XYZ file of C-alpha atoms in Angstrom:
555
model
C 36.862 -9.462 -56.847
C 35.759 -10.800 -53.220
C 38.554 -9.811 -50.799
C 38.849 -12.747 -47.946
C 39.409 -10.803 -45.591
C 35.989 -9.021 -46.074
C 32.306 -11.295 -44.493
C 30.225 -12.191 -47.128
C 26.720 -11.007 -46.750
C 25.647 -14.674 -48.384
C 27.921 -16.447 -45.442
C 26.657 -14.965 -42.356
C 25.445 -17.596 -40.331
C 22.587 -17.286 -38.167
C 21.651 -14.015 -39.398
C 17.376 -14.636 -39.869
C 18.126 -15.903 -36.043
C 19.383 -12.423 -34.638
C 15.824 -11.205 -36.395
C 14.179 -13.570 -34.589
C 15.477 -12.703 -31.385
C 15.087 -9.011 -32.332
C 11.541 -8.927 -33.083
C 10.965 -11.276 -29.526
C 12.382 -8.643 -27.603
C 10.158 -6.396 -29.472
C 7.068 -7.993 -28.512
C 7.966 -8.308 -24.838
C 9.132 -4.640 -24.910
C 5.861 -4.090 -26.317
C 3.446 -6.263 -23.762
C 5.315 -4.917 -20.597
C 4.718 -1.377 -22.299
C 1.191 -2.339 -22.840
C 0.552 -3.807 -19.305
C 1.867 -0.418 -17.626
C 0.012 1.697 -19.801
C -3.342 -0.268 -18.965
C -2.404 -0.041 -15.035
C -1.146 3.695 -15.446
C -4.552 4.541 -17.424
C -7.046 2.661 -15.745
C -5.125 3.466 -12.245
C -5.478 7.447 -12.600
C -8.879 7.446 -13.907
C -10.162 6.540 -11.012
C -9.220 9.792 -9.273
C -10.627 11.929 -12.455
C -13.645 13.490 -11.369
C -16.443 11.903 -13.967
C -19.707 13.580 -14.631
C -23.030 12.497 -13.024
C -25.513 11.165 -15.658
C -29.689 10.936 -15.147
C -30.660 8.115 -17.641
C -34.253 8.007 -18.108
C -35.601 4.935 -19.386
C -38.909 4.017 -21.265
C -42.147 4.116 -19.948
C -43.244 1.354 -17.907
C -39.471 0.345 -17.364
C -38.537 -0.818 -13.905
C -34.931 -1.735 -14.409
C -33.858 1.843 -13.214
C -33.297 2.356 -9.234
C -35.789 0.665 -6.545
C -37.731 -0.260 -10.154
C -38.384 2.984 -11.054
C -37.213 4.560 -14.715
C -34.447 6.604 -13.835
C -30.778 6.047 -12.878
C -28.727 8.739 -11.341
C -24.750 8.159 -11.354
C -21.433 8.053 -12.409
C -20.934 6.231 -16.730
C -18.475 3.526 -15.356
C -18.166 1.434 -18.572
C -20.042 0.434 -21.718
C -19.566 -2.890 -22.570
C -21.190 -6.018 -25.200
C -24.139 -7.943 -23.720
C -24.859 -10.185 -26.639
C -24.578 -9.747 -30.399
C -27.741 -10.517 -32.235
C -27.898 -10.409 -36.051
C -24.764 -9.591 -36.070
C -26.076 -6.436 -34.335
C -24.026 -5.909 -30.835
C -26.905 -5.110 -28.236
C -24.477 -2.940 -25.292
C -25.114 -1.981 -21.490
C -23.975 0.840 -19.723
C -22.815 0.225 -16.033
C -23.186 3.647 -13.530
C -21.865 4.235 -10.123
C -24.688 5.256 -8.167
C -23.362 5.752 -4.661
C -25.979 5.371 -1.969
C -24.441 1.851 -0.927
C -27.595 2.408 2.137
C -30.103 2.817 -0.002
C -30.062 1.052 -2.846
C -27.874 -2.621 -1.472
C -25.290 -1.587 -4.157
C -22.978 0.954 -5.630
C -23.459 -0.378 -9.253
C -26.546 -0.798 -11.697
C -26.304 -2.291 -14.922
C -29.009 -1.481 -17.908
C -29.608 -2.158 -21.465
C -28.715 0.920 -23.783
C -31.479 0.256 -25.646
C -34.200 0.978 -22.444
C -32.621 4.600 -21.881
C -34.675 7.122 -23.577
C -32.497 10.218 -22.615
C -29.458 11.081 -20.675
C -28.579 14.588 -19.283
C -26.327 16.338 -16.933
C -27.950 18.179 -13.960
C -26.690 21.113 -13.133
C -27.360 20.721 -9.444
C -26.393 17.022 -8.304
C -23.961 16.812 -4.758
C -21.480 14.243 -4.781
C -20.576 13.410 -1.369
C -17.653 11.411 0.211
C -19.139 9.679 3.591
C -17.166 7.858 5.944
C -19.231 4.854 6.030
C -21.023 3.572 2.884
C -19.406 4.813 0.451
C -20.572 7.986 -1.962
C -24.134 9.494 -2.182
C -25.044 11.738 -5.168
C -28.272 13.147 -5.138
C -30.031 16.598 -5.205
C -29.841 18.955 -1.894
C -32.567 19.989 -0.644
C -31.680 22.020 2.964
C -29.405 22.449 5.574
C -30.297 21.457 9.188
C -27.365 23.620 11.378
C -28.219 22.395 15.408
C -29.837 25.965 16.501
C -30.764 27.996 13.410
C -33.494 27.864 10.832
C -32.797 25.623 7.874
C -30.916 26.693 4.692
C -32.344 26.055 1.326
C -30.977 24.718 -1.481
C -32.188 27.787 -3.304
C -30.483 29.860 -1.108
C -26.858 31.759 -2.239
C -26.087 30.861 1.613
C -25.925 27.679 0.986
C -22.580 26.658 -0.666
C -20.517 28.242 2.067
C -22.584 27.206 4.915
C -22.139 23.421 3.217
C -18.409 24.340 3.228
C -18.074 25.732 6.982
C -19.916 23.005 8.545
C -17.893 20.497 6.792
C -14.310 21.900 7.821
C -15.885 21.621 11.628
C -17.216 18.319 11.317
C -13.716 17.496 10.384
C -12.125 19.617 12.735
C -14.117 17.632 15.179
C -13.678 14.237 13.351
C -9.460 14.886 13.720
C -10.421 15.955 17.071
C -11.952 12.479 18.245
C -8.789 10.617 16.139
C -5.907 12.364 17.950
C -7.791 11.960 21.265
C -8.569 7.916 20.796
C -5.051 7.313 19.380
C -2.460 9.523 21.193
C -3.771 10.690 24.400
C -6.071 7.420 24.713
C -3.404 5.494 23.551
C -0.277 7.270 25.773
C -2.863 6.404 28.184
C -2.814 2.567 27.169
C 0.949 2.885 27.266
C 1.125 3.724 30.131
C -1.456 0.960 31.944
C 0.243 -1.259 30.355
C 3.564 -0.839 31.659
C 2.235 -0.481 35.116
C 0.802 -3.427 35.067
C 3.843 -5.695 33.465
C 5.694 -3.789 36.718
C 3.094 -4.871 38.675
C 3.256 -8.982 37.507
C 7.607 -8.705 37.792
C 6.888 -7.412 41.080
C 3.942 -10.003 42.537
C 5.976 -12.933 40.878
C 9.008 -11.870 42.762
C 7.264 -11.957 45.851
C 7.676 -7.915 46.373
C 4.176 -7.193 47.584
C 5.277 -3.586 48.919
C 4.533 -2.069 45.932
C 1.411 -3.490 44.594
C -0.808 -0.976 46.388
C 1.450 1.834 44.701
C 0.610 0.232 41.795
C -3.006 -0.065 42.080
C -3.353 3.251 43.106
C -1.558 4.172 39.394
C -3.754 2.212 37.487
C -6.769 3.934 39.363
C -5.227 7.353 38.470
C -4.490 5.506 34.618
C -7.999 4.151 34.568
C -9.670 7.718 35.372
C -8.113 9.694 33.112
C -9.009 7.301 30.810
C -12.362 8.058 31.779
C -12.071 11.280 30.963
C -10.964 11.235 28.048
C -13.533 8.815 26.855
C -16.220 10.743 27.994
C -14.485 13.438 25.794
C -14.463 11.467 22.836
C -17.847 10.550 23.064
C -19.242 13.947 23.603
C -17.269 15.084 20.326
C -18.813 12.209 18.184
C -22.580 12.935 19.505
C -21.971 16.695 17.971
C -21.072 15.121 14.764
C -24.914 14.862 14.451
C -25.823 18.076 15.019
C -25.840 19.733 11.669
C -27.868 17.578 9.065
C -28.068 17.693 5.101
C -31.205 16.977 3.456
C -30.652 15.411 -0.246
C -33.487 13.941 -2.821
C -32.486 10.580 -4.876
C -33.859 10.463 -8.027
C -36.479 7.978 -6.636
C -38.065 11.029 -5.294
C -37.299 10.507 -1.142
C -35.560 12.461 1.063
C -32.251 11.088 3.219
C -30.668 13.051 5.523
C -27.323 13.112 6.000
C -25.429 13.846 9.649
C -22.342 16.105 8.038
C -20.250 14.601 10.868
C -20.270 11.686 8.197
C -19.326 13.865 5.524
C -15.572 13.774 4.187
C -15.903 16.364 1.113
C -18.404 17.079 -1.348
C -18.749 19.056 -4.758
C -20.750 19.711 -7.599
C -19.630 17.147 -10.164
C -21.921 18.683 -13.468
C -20.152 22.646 -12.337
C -16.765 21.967 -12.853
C -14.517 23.188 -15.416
C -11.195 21.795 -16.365
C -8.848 23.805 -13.954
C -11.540 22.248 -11.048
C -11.373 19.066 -12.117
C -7.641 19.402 -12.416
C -7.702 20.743 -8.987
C -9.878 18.317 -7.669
C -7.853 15.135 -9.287
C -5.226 15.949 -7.296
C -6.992 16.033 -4.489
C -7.814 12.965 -4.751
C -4.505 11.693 -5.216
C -2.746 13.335 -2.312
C -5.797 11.950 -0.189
C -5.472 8.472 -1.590
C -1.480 8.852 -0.782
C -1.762 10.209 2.772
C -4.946 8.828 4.348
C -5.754 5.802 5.897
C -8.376 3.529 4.693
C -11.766 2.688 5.459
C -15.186 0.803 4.588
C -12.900 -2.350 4.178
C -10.117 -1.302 2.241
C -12.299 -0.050 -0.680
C -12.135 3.460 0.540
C -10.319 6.186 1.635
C -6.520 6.077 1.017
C -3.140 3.636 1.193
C -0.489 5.376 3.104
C -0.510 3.003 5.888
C 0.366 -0.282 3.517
C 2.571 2.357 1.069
C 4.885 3.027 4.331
C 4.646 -0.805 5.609
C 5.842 -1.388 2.608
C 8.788 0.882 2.153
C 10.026 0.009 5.935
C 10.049 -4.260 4.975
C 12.051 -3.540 1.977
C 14.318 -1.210 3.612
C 14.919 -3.845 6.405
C 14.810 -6.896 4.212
C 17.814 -4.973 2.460
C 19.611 -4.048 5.397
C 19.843 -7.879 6.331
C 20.356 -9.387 2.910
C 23.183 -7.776 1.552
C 25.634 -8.352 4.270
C 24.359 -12.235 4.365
C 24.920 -12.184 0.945
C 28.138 -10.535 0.181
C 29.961 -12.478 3.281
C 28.490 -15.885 1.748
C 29.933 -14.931 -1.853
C 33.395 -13.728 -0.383
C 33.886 -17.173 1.551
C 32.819 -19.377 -1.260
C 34.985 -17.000 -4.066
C 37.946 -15.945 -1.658
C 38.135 -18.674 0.823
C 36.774 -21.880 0.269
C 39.121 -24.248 -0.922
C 37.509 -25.269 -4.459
C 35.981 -28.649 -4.684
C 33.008 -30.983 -4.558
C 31.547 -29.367 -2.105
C 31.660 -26.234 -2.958
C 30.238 -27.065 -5.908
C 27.103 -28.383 -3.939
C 26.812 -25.407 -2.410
C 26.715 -23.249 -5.394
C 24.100 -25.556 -7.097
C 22.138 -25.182 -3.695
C 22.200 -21.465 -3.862
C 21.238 -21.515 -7.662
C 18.688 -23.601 -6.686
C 16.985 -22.288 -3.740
C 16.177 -19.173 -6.164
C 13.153 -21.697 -8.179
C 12.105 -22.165 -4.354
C 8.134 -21.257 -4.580
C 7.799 -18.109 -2.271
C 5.053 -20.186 -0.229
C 7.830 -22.283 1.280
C 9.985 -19.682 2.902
C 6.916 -18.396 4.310
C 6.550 -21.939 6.267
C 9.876 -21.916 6.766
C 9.736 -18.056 8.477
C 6.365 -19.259 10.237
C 8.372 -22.541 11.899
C 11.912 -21.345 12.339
C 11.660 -16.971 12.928
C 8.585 -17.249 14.498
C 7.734 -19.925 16.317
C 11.587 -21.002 17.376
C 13.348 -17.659 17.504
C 10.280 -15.515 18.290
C 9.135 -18.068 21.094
C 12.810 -18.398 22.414
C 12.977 -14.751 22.727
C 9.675 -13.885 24.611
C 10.712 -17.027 27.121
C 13.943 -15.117 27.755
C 13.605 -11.597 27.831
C 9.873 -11.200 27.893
C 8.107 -13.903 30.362
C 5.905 -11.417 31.777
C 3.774 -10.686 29.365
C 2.748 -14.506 29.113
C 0.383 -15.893 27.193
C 0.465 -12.695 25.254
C 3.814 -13.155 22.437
C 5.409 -10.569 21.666
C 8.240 -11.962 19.026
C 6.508 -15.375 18.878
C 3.885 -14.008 16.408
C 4.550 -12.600 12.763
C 5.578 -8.962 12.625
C 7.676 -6.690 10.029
C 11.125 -8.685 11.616
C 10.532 -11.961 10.807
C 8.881 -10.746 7.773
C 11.989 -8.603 6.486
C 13.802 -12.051 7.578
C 12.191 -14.111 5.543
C 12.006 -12.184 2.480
C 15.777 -11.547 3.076
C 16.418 -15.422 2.912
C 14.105 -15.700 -0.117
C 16.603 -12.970 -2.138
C 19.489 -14.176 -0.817
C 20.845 -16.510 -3.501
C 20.468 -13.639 -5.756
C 22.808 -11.325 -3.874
C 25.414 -14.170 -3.787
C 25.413 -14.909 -7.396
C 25.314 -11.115 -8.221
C 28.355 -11.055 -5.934
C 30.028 -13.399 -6.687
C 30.392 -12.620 -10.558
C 31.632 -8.947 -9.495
C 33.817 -10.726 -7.432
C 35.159 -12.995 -10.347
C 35.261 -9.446 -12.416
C 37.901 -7.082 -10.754
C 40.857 -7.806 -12.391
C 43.796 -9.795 -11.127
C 46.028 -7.078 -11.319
C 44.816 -5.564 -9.212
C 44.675 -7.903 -6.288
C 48.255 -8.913 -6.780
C 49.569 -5.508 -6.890
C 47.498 -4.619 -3.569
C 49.076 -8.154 -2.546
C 52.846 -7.603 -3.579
C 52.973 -3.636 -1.752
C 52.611 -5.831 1.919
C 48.206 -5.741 2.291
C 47.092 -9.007 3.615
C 44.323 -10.990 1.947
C 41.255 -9.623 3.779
C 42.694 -5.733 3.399
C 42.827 -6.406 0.008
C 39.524 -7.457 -0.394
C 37.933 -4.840 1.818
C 39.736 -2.094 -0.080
C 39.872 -3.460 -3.404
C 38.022 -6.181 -4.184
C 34.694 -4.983 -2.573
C 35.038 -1.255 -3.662
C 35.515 -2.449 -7.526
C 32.741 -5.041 -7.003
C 30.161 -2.577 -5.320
C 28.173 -1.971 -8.640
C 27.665 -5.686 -9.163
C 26.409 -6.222 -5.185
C 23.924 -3.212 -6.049
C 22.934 -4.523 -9.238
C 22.005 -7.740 -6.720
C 20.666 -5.554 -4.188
C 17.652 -4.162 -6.630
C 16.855 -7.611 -8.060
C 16.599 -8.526 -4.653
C 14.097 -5.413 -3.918
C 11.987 -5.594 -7.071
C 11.299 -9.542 -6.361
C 10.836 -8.810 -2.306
C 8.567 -5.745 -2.398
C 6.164 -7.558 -4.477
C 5.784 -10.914 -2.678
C 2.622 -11.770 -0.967
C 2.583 -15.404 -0.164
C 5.300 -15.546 2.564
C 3.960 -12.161 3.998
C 0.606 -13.737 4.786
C 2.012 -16.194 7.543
C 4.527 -13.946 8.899
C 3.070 -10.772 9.591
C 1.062 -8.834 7.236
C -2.532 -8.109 7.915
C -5.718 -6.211 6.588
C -5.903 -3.355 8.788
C -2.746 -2.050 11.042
C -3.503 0.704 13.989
C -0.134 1.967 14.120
C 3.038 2.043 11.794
C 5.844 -0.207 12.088
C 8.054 3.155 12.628
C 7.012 6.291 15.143
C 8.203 8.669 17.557
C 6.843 6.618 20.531
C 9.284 4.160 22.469
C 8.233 1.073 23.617
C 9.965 -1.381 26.003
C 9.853 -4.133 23.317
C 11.840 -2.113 20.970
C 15.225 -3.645 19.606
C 15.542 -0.359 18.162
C 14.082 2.486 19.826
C 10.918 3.715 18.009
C 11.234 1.104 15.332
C 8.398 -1.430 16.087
C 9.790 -4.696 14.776
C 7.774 -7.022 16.602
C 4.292 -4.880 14.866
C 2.336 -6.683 12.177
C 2.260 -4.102 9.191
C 0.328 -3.589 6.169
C 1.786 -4.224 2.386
C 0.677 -3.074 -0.996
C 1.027 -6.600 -2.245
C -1.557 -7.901 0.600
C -3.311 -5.161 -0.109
C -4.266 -5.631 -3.626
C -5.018 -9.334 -2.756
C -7.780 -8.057 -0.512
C -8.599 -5.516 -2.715
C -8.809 -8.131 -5.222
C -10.253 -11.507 -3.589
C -11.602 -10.524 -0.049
C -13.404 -7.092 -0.762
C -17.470 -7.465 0.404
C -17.758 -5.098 -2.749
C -15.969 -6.494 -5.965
C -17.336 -3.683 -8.286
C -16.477 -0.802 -5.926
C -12.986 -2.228 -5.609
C -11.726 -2.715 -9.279
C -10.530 0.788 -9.547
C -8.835 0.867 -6.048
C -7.152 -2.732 -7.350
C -5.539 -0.331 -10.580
C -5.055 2.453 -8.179
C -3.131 0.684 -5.580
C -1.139 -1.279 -8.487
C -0.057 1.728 -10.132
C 1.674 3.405 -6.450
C 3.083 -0.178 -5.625
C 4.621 -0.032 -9.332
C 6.184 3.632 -8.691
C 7.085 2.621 -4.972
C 9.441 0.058 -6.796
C 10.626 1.658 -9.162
C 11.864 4.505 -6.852
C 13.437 2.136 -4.562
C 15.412 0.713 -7.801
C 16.070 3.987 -9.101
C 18.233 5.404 -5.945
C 19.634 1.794 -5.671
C 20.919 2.395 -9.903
C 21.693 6.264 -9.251
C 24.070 4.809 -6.395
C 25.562 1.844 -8.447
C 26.197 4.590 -11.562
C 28.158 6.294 -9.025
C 30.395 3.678 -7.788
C 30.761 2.701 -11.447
C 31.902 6.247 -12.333
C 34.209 6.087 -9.690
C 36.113 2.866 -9.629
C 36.035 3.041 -13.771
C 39.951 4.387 -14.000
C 40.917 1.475 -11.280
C 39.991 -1.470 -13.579
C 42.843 -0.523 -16.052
């Protein structure tokens, strides 16, 4: 006998539906797992050292490089050219390097024109600073001053080495003299001559010869340094490398170009361990060159972490003072209805639209204003009134906002009544009850806001591109050097930046090399991925905490 008080299996209603739903949130578990893993994959094989092939093709073939009938590089993928017969006819695509030699970093050829493929024991792969890799075959070292070095020789491998850690001692060298003393230099002309204009448009002509005769001083040392500079980057093509292409000539190569090189085809698994993350701490800390497609991220990796940081710092107070007056102190109505249909609305807003709106109103209204008030001197140049990591951060703060106030304002609606009217009936007014109830209890709510917010603004790209974000930035947003523009000493906020998001966009879409940038695009992806997910992370480690915390006050 069937009690009634027991569900009948026969009765449940809806039941196939929960399956439904079930296996839907399986498949979208299942696609976001398989996105990740194809980013994750195809992002860290590209700083796996890979082999270097020499494909031989038939005789008479002149598909290999400059039309001869070999090919010398890196297996990049094998992919279906046609199907014929129901036979699949494949190509093999290699990374060849020598972007100055042969117009291209890529070659494609039919698998069926390669007669042989081996592994030469004694190819050089060589990061340049300009024009990407070069693999090829040494021949000789050229040190400025002493007979020439061999291949052949057992000298050769740590001469190679030595010369290579001066070129780059000389390479840093020339950097730290072009951007900080050159540039403390720059500083330094530059705010003698904004004293300078205050002074002639005040009529105070006393001190413009005192002021000329600093810039003179300025402008020598300059000069100097300069001359310096110059003399270091001339040495940088003293010592030459001699290396064969499989097409049979000889390049030589000035090692003041030469970043690192190693012996791809002699490398066991602990070296290629060794070297893969070498590659990784150099694509984390270095800046980049040969358009973006080269060299490392850091610059856009830390532009990125500073605009989220400030883009957080301005929308949660926004947001949690917007939920508390329309939860706490709005008188309920119409119009606050509006409002709250408004905010839910402004959410669907296409991300394109705030970045007009940041363009018109931060930049052009604010930015202008404040360069006409504080900053006249240094007319026509703007300093505010152009886009920077401010009225970026702004703008991407009043993109997120209307999810901080409707985060907000349901952990608002969620601390219990009790306890407001007990912090009510023991004598607390109505805003010390809220600050020491009400927002304590609701903290892990505002957070949970707070890293929606971050996870949509770290990503955007649109509204970056019209208020501040750019290909290539000389200097961080965030240094030890002061500047009489900063709101905040050594926090640059009226400096255009670089962002991961722009930066796979150019990657992407604006890279003179599409091939040679489809692994950076993966690469770059992968860190912008993590870089979120980190910022989340603290932001759920804190609102665990809180939770923890103010768990025993909800009851």
């Amino acid at each position: 006998m069937n009690s009634p008080l027991l569900p009948q299996r026969n009765n449940v209603v809806g039941e196939p539906y929960v399956w439904f739903t079930a296996m839907g949130l399986t498949v979208g578990l299942a696609m976001v797992a398989l996105l990740l893993g194809m980013i994750l994959v195809n992002g860290l094989k590209v700083f796996w050292p890979k082999r270097v092939e020499l494909a031989t093709l038939k005789e008479g073939s002149t598909a290999g490089l400059k039309g001869g009938n070999q090919i010398l590089g890196e297996l990049a993928k094998r992919q279906e050219k046609r199907s014929v017969g129901g036979r699949g006819l494949y190509e093999l695509q290699y990374f060849t390097g020598n972007r100055d030699v042969y117009d291209a970093s890529f070659k494609y050829v039919d698998e069926s024109e390669i007669v042989s493929r081996t592994l030469p024991h004694d190819i050089l792969a060589i990061e340049r600073v300009e024009y990407g890799d070069a693999l090829g075959t040494p021949v000789r070292l050229q040190p400025k001053g002493s007979e020439a070095i061999p291949a052949s020789d057992s000298r050769f491998g740590s001469r190679l080495q030595a010369l290579t850690k001066e070129a780059a001692a000389r390479r840093q060298a020339i950097y730290s003299i072009e951007k900080n003393e050159i540039g403390a230099v720059n500083r330094q002309m530059t705010a003698i001559q904004l004293r300078r204009k205050r002074s002639e448009t005040a009529g105070d002509t006393a001190q413009l010869a005192a002021y000329d005769a600093q810039l003179a001083a300025q402008q020598a040392t300059y000069e100097e340094l300069a001359a310096k500079a110059k003399e270091l980057r001339a040495r940088q093509f003293d010592d030459l490398l001699v290396l064969r292409l499989p097409t049979g000539e000889e390049r030589i190569l000035p090692l003041g170009q030469v970043i690192d090189n190693y012996w791809p085809n002699q490398l066991g698994f602990t070296q290629r361990f060794a070297r893969f993350t070498h590659n990784v701490w150099s694509f984390l800390s270095e800046n980049p060159r040969e358009a973006n497609t080269e060299g490392g991220i850091f610059p856009a990796i830390f532009g990125t972490f500073v605009m989220t940081l400030l883009m957080s710092a301005a929308v949660v107070p926004l947001g949690v003072i917007a939920a508390i007056y329309l939860r706490e102190y709005a008188k309920q109505g119409f119009f606050v209805r509006c409002v709250r249909i408004a905010v839910n609305n402004l959410a669907g807003v296409p991300s394109i639209v705030f970045g007009v709106f940041g363009l018109g109103f931060f930049v052009y209204f604010v930015g202008g204003g404040l360069d006409a008030l504080f900053y006249p001197e240094y007319a026509p140049t703007p300093v505010f009134g152009t886009g920077g990591i401010l009225w970026a951060s702004a703008t991407l703060a009043l993109m997120t906002v209307p999810v901080v106030i409707v985060a907000t304002e349901e952990a608002i609606a969620a601390v219990p009544r009790g306890m407001k009217e007990g912090s009510l009936a023991t004598g607390a007014s109505k805003w010390q009850t809220i600050q020491r109830i009400v927002l304590p209890a609701s903290a892990p709510g505002i957070l949970t806001g707070l890293i929606l917010a971050m996870a949509r603004g770290a990503g955007e790209v649109a509204p970056l591109m019209l208020v501040g974000v750019v290909k290539l930035a000389p200097t961080l947003p965030l240094d030890t050097i002061w500047k009489d523009t900063d709101l905040v000493p050594f926090v640059h906020l009226d400096q255009k930046f670089m962002h991961l998001g722009f930066h796979i966009f150019d990657l992407g879409f604006q890279s003179p090399d599409s091939e040679a940038a489809k692994p950076m695009v993966f690469a770059t992806t992968l860190f912008l991925i993590l870089l979120v997910v980190c910022l989340n992370l603290g932001a759920i480690l804190l609102r665990e905490r809180l939770r923890r915390k103010f768990k025993l006050g909800a009851f």
